[in-house]
Tab-separated table of C-alpha atoms in Angstrom:
chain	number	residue	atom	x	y	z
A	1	UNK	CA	-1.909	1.704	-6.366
A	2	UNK	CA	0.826	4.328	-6.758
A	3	UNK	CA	3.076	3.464	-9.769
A	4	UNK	CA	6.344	5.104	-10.953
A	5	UNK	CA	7.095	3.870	-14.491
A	6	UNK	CA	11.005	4.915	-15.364
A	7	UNK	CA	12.022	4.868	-19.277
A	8	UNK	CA	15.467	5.597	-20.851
A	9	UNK	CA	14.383	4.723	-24.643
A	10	UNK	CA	11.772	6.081	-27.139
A	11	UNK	CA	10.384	3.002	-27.336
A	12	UNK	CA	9.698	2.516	-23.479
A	13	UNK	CA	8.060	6.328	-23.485
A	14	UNK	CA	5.355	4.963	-25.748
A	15	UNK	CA	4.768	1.689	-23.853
A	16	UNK	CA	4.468	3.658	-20.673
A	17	UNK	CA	2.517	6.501	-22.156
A	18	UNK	CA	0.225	3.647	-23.593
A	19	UNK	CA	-0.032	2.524	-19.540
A	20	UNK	CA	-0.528	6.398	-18.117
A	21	UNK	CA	-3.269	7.212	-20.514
A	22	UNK	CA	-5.584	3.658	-20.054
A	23	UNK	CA	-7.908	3.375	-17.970
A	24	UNK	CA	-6.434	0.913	-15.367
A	25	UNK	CA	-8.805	0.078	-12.630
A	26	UNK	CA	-7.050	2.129	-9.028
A	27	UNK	CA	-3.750	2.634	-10.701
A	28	UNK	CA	-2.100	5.937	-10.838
A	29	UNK	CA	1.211	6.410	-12.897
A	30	UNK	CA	4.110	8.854	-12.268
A	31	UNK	CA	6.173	8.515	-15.767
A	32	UNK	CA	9.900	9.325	-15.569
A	33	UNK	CA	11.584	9.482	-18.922
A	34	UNK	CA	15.372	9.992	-19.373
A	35	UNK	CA	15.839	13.693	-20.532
A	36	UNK	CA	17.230	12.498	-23.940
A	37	UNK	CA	13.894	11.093	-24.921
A	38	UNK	CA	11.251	13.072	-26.676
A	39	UNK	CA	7.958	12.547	-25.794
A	40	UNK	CA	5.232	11.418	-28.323
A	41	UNK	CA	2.155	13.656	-28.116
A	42	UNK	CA	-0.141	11.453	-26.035
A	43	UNK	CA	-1.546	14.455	-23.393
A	44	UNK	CA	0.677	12.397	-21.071
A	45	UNK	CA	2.372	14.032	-18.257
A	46	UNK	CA	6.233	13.294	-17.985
A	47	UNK	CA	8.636	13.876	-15.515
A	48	UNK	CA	12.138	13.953	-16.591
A	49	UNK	CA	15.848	12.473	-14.906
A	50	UNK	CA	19.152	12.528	-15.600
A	51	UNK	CA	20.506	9.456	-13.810
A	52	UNK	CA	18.551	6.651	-13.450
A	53	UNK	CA	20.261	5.832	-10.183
A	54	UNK	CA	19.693	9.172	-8.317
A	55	UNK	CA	16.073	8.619	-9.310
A	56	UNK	CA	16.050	5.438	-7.974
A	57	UNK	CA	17.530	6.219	-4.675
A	58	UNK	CA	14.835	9.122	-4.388
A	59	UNK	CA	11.560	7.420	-5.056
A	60	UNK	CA	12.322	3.873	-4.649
A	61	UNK	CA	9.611	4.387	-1.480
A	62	UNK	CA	7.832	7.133	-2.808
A	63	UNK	CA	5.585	4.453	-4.786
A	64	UNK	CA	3.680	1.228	-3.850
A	65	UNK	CA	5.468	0.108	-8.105
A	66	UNK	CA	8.070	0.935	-9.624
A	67	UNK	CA	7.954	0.014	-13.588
A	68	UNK	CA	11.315	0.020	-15.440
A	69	UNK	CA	11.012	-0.394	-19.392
A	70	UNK	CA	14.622	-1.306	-19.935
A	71	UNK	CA	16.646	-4.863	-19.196
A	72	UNK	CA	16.544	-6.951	-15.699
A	73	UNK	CA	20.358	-6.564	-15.055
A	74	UNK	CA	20.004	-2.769	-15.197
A	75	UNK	CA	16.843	-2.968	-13.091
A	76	UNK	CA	18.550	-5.313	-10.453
A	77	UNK	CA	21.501	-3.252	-10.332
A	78	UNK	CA	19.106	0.240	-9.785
A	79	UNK	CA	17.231	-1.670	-6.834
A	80	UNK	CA	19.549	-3.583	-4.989
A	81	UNK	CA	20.895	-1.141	-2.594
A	82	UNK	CA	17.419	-0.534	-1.281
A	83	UNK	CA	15.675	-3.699	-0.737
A	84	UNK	CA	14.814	-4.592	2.869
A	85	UNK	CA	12.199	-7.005	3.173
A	86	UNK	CA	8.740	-8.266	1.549
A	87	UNK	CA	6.970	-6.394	4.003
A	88	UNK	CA	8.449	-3.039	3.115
A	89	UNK	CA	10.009	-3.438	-0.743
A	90	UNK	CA	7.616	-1.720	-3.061
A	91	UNK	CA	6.337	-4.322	-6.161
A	92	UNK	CA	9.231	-4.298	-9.101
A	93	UNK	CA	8.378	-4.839	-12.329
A	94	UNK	CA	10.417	-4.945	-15.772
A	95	UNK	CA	9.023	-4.249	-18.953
A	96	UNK	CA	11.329	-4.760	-22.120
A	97	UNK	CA	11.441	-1.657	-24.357
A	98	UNK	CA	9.808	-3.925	-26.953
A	99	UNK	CA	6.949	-5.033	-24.906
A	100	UNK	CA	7.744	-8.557	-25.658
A	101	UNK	CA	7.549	-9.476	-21.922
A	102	UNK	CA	6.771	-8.402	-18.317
A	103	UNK	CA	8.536	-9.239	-15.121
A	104	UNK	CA	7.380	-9.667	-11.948
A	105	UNK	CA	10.986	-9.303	-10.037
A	106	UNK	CA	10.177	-8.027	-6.539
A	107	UNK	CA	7.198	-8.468	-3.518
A	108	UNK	CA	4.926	-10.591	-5.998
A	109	UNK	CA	2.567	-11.333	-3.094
A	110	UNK	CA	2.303	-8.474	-0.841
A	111	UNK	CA	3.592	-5.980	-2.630
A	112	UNK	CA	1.124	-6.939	-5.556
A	113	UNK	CA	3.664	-7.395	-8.500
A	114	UNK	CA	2.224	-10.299	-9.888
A	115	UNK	CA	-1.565	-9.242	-9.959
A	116	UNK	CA	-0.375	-5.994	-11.639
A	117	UNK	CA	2.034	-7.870	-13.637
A	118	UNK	CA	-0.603	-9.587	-15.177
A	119	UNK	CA	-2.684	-6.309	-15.527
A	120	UNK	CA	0.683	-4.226	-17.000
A	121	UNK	CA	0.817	-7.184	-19.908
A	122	UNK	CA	-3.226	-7.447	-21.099
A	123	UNK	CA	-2.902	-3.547	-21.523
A	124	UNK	CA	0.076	-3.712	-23.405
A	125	UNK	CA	-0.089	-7.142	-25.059
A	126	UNK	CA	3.258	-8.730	-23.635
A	127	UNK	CA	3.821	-12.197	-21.953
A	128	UNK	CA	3.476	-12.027	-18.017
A	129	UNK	CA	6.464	-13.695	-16.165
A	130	UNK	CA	5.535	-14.735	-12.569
A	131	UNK	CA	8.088	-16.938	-10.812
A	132	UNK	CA	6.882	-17.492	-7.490
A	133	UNK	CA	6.439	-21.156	-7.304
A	134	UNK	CA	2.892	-20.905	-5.831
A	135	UNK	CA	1.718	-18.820	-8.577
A	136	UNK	CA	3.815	-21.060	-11.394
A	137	UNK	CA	1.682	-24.097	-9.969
A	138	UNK	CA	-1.432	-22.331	-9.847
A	139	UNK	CA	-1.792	-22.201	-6.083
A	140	UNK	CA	-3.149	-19.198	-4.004
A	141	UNK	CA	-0.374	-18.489	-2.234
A	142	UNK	CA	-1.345	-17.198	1.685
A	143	UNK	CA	0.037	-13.479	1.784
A	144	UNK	CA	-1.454	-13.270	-1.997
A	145	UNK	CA	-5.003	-13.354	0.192
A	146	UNK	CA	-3.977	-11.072	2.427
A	147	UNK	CA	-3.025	-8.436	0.397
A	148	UNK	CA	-6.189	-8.629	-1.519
A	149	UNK	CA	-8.020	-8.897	1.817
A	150	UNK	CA	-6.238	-5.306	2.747
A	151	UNK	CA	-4.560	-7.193	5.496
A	152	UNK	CA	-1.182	-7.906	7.299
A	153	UNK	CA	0.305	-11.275	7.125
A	154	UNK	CA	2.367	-12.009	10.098
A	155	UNK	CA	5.287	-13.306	11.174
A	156	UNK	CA	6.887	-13.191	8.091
A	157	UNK	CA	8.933	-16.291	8.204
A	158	UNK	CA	5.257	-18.169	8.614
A	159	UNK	CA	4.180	-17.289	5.156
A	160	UNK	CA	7.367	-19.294	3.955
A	161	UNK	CA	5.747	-22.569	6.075
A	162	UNK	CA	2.922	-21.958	4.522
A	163	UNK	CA	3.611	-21.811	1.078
A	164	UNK	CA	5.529	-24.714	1.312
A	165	UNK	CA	2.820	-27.027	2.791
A	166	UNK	CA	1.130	-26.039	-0.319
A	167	UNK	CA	3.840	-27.137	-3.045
A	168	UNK	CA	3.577	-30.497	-1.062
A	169	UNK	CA	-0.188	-30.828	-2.632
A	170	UNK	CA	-1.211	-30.484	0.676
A	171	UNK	CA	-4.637	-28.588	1.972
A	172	UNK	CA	-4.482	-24.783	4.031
A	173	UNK	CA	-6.724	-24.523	6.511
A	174	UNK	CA	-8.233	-20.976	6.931
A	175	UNK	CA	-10.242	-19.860	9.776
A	176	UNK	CA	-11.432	-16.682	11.415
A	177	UNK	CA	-11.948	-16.119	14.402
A	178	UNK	CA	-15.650	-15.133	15.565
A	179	UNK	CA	-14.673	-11.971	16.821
A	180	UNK	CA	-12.888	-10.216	14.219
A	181	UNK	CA	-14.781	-7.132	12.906
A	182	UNK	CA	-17.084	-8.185	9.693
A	183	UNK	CA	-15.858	-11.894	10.601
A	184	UNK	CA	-18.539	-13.029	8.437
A	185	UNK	CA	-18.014	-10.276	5.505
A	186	UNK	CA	-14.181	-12.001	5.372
A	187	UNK	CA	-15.440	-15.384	5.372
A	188	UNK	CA	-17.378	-14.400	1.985
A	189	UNK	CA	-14.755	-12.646	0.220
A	190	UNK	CA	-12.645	-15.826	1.112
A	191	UNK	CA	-15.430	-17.719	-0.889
A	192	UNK	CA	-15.669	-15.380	-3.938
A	193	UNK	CA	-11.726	-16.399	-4.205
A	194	UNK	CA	-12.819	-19.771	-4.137
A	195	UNK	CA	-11.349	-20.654	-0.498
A	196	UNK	CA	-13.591	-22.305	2.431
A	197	UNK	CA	-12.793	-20.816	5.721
A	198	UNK	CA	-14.570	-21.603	9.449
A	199	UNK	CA	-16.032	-19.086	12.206
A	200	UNK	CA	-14.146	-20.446	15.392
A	201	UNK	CA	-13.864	-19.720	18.982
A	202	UNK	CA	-10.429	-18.642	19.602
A	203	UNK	CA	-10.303	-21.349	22.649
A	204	UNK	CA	-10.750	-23.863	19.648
A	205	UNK	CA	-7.365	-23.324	18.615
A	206	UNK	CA	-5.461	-25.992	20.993
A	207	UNK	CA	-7.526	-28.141	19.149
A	208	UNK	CA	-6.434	-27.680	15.738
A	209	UNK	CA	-3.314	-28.728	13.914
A	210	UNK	CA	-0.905	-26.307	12.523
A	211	UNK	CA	0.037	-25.217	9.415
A	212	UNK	CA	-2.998	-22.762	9.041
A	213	UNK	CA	-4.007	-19.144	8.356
A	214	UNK	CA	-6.189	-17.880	10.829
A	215	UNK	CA	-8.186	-14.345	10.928
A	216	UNK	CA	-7.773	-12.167	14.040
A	217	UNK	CA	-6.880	-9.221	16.286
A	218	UNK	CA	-5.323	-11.183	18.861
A	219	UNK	CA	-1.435	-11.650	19.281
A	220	UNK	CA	-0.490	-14.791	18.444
A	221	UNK	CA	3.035	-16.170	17.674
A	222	UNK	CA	3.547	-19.443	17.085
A	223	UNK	CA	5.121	-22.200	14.174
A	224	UNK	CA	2.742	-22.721	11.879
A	225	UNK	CA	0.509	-20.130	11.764
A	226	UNK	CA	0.025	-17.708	9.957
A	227	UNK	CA	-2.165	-14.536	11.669
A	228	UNK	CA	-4.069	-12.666	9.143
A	229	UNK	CA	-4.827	-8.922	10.943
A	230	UNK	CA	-5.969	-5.718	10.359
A	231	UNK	CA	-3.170	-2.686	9.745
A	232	UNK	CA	-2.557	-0.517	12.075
A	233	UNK	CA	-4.083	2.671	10.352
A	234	UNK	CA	-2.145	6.363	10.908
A	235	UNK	CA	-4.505	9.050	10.136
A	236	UNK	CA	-3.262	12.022	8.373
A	237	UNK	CA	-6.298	14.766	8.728
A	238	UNK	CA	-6.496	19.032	7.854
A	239	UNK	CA	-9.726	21.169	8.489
A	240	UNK	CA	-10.682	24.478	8.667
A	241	UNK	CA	-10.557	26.072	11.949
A	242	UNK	CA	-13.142	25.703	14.436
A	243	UNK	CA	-14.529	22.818	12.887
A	244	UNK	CA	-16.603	20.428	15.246
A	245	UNK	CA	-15.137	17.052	16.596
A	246	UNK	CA	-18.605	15.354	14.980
A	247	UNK	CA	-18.219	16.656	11.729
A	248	UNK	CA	-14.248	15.869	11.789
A	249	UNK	CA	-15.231	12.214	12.711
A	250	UNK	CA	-17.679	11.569	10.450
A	251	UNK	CA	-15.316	12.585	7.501
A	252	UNK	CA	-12.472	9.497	9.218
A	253	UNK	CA	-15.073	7.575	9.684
A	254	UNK	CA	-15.919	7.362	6.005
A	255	UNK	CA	-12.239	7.862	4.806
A	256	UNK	CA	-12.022	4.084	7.218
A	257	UNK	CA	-14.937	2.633	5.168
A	258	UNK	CA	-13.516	3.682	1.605
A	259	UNK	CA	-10.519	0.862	2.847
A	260	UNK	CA	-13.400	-1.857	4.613
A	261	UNK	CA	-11.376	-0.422	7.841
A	262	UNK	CA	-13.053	1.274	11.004
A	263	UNK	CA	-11.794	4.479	13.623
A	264	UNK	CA	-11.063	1.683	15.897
A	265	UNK	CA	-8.219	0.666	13.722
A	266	UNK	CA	-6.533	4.113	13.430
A	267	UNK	CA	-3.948	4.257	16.497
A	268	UNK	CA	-2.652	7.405	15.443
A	269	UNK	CA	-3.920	10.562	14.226
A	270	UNK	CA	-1.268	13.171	12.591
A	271	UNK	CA	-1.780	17.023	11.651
A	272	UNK	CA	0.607	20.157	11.314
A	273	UNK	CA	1.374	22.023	14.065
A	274	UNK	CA	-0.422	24.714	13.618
A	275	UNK	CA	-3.291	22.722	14.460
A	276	UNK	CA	-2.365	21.687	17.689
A	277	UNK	CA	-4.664	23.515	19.574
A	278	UNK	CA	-7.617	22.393	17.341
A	279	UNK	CA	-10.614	21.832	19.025
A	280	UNK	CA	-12.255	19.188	16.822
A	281	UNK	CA	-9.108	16.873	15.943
A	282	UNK	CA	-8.343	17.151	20.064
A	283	UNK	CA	-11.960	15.963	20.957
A	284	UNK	CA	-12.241	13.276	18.535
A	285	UNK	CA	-8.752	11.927	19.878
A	286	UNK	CA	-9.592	11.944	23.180
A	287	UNK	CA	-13.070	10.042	22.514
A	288	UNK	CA	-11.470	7.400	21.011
A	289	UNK	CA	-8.331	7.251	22.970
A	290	UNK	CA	-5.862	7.998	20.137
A	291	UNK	CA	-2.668	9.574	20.266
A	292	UNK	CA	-2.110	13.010	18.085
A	293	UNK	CA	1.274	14.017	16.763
A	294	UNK	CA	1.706	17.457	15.269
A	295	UNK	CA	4.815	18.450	13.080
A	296	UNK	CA	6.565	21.612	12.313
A	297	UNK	CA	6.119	23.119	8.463
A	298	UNK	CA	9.963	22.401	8.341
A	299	UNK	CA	9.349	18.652	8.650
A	300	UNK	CA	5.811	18.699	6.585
A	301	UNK	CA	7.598	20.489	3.352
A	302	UNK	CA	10.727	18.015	3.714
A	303	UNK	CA	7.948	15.514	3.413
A	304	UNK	CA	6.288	17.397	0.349
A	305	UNK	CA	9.495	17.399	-1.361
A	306	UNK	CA	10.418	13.693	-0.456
A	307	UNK	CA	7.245	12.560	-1.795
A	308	UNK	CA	6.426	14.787	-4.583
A	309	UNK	CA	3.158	15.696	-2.702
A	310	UNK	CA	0.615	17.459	-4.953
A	311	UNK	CA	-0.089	21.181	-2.529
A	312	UNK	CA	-3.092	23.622	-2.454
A	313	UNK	CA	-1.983	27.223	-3.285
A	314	UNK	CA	-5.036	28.830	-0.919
A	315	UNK	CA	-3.431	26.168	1.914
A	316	UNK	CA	-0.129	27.291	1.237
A	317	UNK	CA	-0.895	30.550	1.523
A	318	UNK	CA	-2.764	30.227	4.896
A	319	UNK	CA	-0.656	28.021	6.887
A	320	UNK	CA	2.506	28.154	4.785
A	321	UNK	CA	2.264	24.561	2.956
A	322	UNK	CA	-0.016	23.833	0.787
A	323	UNK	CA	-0.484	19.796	1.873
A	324	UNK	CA	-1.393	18.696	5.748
A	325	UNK	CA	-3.229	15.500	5.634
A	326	UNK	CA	-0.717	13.399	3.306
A	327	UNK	CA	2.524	14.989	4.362
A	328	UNK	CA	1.674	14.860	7.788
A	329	UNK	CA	0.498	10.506	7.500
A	330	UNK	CA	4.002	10.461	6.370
A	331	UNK	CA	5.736	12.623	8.813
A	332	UNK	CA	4.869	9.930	11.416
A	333	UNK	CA	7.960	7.535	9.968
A	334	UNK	CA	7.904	3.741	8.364
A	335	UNK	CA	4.053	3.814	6.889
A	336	UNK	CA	2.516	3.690	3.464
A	337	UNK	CA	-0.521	5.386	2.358
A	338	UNK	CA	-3.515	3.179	1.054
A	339	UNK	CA	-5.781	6.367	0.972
A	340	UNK	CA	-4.851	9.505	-0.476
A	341	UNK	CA	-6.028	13.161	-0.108
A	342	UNK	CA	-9.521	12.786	0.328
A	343	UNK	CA	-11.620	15.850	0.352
A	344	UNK	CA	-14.251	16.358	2.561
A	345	UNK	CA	-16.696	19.434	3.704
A	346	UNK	CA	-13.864	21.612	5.818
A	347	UNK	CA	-11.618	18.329	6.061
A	348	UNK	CA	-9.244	16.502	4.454
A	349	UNK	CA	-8.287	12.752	5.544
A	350	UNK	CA	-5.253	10.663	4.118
A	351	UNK	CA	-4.518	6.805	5.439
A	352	UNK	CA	-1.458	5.126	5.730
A	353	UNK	CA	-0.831	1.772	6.696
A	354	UNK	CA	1.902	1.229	9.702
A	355	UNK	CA	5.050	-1.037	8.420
C-alpha cells in the first residue's frame, strides 16, 4: 500500500518517522514535512512543502493513503475539494501530533483505512477510531471482503443494501459461482475470515433470495446483490529490444500471480512509444487478444512528474525517460497500481487496477 504521511509540527515528524522506519507488513511511506520542521536523525527520507494545500491538490491520487498528523478540521478542509467517490477516494487517515488517537476519516472499506488504521495505532501506541457502523458493531462489512479478496465490489449503491441488512442482525449470504477462476481457492479464503460461502450454478440464482454477495465474472445488475469480480488489470510492461513474446509473457504471467490474478484478466497492455514496433509485446498481444497503447515521452515524463515516479539513469539515457512500465500503467487514464516496478530478466511489468 502506497502511503503519503504529511506533517506540519515537530512532533508529527517523529510519529511519522517512527511509521517510515518500522517494519510494516506491504506498506511504503512517502513523508512530507512542512519546511519549518527539522528533522530528527532517524535515516528517514523526507520530502519537504510549503503549503499544505498545493500538496494536497498534487498527490491527493498519487497514493492509495494519505496520513495527516495534525487536527480533523484542517484535514477535512485539505481533502474536500477532491473527494469523488468510495471507489476512487484514496484511504484518509488523521493522526494527532500527540499520538493520542487515529482516525479513520475516508474509504474505510475499500480504500482500506480502517485495517491500516488499526495497523497505524499498534505501531505507534494511539487509540484507533473506526466509525463505520459495521465495523463499530463488529460486523464484516461486504466491500471490507472484497478489498481483502483483491476484488471489485459492484454497483456501488448495493454495498449500502448490504450493509444495512447486516445492522438489522440479519444473515449475508455469500456464494460463488462455479466458474469463477480459483472458485474454490475464494471459497477458502472466505473461511479463514470466518464466512461460509456455496459453489453454485449461475442458473441457481432465480432461485435464491436477494440481499446477497455473490462471486463472478458475469454481468449482473440487479437490487440486492452485490457482484464480487475480478479488476480489470492494465499492464504497464518495458524490455530490452528484441526480446521474445515467450519470455515477455512469462514475466506478466508471474507479475498476475504476485496479485492471485491471471493474463486473462489484463485487458490492456501499455508501453512507450518507442516500443511500438516491438516484436515480443506485439506477439503476446495478439495471442491473447489484448489491446496495446503506446505513449509519447512527452506524456510518459508528465506522468513521472505527476507521480513522483522513481527513473533508471541507463533507461533514461537510452530511450530518454528513465521509467516505462509504471508511467506508462498510468498514462492509460483513471487506474491505480496494485503492483509496482517489478524487475524481471530484460523486462519490467507494473499493474494497475482499472477504476
Amino acid at each position: 500500500m502506497k502511503c503519503a504521511a504529511i506533517v506540519i509540527t515537530q512532533n508529527g515528524l517523529k510519529l511519522a518517522e517512527k511509521i517510515q522506519t518500522a517494519d510494516l507488513a506491504d506498506i511504503t511511506l512517502s513523508l512530507y514535512s512542512k519546511r519549518n520542521i527539522t528533522s530528527i536523525d532517524t535515516g528517514a527520507s523526507i520530502k519537504y512543502f510549503t503549503i499544505m494545500r498545493d500538496l494536497v491538490k498534487k498527490i491527493f491520487f498519487q497514493y492509495d493513503a494519505l496520513i495527516f498528523f495534525c487536527a480533523a478540521g484542517i484535514t477535512v478542509r485539505m481533502i474536500a475539494p477532491y473527494i469523488k467517490n468510495k471507489a476512487e477516494d484514496p484511504a484518509v487517515i488523521v493522526i494527532d501530533e500527540q499520538g493520542h488517537f487515529a482516525v479513520s476519516l475516508l474509504s474505510g472499506h475499500l480504500g482500506g483505512a480502517n485495517d491500516l488504521t488499526a495497523e497505524l495505532a499498534a505501531c505507534l501506541g494511539s487509540i484507533p477510531v473506526i466509525t463505520t457502523a459495521t465495523d463499530v458493531n463488529a460486523l464484516l462489512a461486504p466491500d471490507s471482503v472484497a478489498r481483502r479478496l483483491g476484488l471489485s465490489a459492484k454497483p456501488l449503491q448495493n454495498i449500502k443494501i448490504l450493509n444495512m441488512t447486516l445492522l438489522k442482525k440479519k444473515k449475508i449470504d455469500y456464494y460463488i459461482d462455479v466458474d469463477f477462476p480459483a472458485a474454490e481457492k475464494y471459497q477458502l479464503l472466505l473461511q479463514e475470515m470466518g464466512i461460509k460461502s456455496l459453489l453454485i450454478d449461475m442458473d441457481e440464482l432465480k432461485n435464491i433470495k436477494s440481499p446477497f454477495v455473490l462471486v463472478t465474472r458475469k454481468h449482473i445488475e440487479k437490487e440486492g446483490i452485490l457482484i464480487l469480480c475480478r479488476h480489470k488489470l492494465i499492464a504497464g510492461i518495458g524490455c530490452r529490444r528484441g526480446t521474445s513474446s515467450t519470455h515477455i509473457e512469462t514475466c506478466l504471467r508471474q507479475a498476475c500471480e504476485r496479485i492471485n490474478y491471471g493474463i486473462e484478466d489484463v485487458t490492456l497492455i501499455a508501453s512507450a512509444e518507442v516500443k511500438a514496433d516491438e516484436p515480443g509485446i506485439l506477439q503476446m498481444a495478439e495471442k491473447y487478444g489484448i489491446h496495446a497503447r503506446f505513449f509519447p515521452n512527452t506524456i510518459m515524463k508528465k506522468m513521472i512528474l505527476q507521480h513522483g515516479l522513481i527513473e533508471s539513469e541507463f533507461v533514461k539515457k537510452q530511450i530518454g525517460i528513465g521509467n516505462v512500465c509504471e508511467a506508462a500503467a498510468l498514462a492509460t487514464g483513471k487506474c491505480k497500481l496494485v503492483l509496482n516496478k517489478t524487475k524481471f530478466e530484460k523486462v519490467t511489468v507494473a499493474l494497475a487496477w482499472e477504476k
